[in-house]
Coordinates of C-alpha atoms in Angstrom, one line a residue:
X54 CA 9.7 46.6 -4.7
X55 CA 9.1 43.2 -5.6
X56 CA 12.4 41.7 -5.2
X57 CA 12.9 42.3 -1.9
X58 CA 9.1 40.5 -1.4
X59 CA 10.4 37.6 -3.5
X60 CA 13.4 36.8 -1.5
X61 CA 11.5 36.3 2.1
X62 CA 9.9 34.2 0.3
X63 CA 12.7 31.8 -1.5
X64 CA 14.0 32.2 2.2
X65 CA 11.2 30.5 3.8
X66 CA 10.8 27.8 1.6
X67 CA 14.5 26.8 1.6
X68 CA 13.9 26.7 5.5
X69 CA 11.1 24.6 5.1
X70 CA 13.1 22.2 3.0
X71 CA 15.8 22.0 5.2
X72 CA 13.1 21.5 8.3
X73 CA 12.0 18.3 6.7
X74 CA 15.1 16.6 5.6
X75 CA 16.5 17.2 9.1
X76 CA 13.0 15.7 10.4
X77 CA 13.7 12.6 7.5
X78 CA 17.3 12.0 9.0
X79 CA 15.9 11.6 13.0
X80 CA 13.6 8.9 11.5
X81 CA 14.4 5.8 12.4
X82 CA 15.5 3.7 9.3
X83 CA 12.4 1.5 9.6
X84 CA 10.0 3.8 10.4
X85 CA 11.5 5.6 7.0
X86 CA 10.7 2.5 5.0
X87 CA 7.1 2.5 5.8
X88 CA 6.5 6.4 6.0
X89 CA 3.2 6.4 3.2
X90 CA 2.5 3.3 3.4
X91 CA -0.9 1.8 4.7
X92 CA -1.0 0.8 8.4
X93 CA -0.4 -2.6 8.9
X94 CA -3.2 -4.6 10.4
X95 CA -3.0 -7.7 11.8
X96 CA -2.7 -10.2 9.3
X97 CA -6.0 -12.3 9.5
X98 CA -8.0 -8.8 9.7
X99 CA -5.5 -7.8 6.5
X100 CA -6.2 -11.2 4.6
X101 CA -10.1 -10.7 5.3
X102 CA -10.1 -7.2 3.8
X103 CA -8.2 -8.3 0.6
X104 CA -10.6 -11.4 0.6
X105 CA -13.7 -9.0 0.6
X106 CA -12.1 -6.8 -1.9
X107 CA -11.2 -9.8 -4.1
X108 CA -14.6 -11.2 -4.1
X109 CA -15.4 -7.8 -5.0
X110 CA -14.0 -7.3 -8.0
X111 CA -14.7 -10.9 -8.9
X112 CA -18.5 -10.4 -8.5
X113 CA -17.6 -7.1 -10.1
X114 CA -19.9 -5.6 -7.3
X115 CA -18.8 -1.6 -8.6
X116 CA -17.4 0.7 -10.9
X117 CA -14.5 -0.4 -12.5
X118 CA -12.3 2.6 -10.5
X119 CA -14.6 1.7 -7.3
X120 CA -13.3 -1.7 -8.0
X121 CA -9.4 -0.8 -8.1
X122 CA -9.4 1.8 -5.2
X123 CA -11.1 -1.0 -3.1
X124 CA -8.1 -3.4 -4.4
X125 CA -5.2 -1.3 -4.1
X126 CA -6.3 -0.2 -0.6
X127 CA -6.6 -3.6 0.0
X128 CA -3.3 -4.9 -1.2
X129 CA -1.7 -2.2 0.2
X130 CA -2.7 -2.9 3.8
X131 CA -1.8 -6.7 3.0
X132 CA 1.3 -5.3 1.9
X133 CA 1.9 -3.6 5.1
X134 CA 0.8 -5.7 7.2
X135 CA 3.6 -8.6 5.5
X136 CA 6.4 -6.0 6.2
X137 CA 5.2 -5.5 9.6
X138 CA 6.0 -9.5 10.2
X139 CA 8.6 -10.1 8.2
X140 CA 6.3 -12.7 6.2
X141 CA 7.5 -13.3 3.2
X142 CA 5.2 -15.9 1.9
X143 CA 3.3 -16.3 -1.6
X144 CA 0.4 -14.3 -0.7
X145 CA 2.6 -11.3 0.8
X146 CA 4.9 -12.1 -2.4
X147 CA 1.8 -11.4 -4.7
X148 CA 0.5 -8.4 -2.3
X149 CA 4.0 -6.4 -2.8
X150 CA 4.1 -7.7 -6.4
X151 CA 0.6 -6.2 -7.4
X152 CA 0.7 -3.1 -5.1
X153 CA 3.3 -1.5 -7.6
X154 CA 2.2 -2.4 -10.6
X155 CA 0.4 0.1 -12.6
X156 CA -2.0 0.6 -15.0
X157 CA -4.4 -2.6 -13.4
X158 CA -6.8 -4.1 -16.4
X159 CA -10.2 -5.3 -15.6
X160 CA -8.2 -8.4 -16.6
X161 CA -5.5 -8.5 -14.2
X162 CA -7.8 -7.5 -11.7
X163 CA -9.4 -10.7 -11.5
X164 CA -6.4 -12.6 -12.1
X165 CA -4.9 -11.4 -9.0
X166 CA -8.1 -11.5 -7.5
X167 CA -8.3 -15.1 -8.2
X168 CA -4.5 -15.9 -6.8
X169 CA -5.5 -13.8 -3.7
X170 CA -8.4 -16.3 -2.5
X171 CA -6.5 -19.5 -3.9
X172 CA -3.2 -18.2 -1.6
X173 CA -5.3 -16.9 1.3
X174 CA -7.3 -20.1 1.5
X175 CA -5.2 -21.2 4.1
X176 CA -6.0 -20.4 7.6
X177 CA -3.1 -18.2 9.0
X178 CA -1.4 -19.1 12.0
X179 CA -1.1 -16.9 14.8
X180 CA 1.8 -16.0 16.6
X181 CA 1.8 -16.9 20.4

């Protein structure tokens, strides 16, 4: 009695599976790339988040795990937001660099912390 229960089962997920990779392959190959990823913001409104989030951690105004989420979230949209423009400068070097690193110390925290405001520093400059 219970095989015949089991294979409806096994059935459905199979179709499931095959329901999403055919959904992955209509995806265009960019819009593949960024499936997950943060939305990308405009980059002065991305740069001021990952400023705030920097000072943050700097001022160490948090938990430690507060601290990272609020980092990671931050860098990630910066991350984004890079891809979105094509912008391949040092800040969106050390954005992509840091968002997949893992394990983040306290330390290296507040190094990158410290690279973000010296990099962002500069005013960015919009795109007519």
């Amino acid at each position: 009695m219970s095989e015949p229960m089991a294979f409806p089962a096994a059935q459905s997920s199979r179709i499931q599976g095959l329901l999403l990779s055919l959904a992955a392959l209509s995806l265009a190959p960019v819009q593949a790339g960024v499936m997950g990823a943060a939305p990308a913001k405009p980059m002065p409104e991305a740069i001021s988040v990952s400023r705030k989030a920097a000072t943050a951690v700097l001022e160490k105004s948090g938990t430690s795990s507060c601290l990272t989420g609020k980092l990671t979230n931050a860098l990630l949209g910066l991350s984004s937001s890079c891809e979105a423009q094509g912008d391949r400068s040092p800040l969106c070097e050390l954005a992509n660099q840091a968002a997949v690193t893992t394990g983040w110390s306290m330390e290296f925290m507040e190094r990158t912390s410290k690279e973000l405001l010296k990099l962002s520093d500069t005013p960015v400059a919009t795109t007519p």
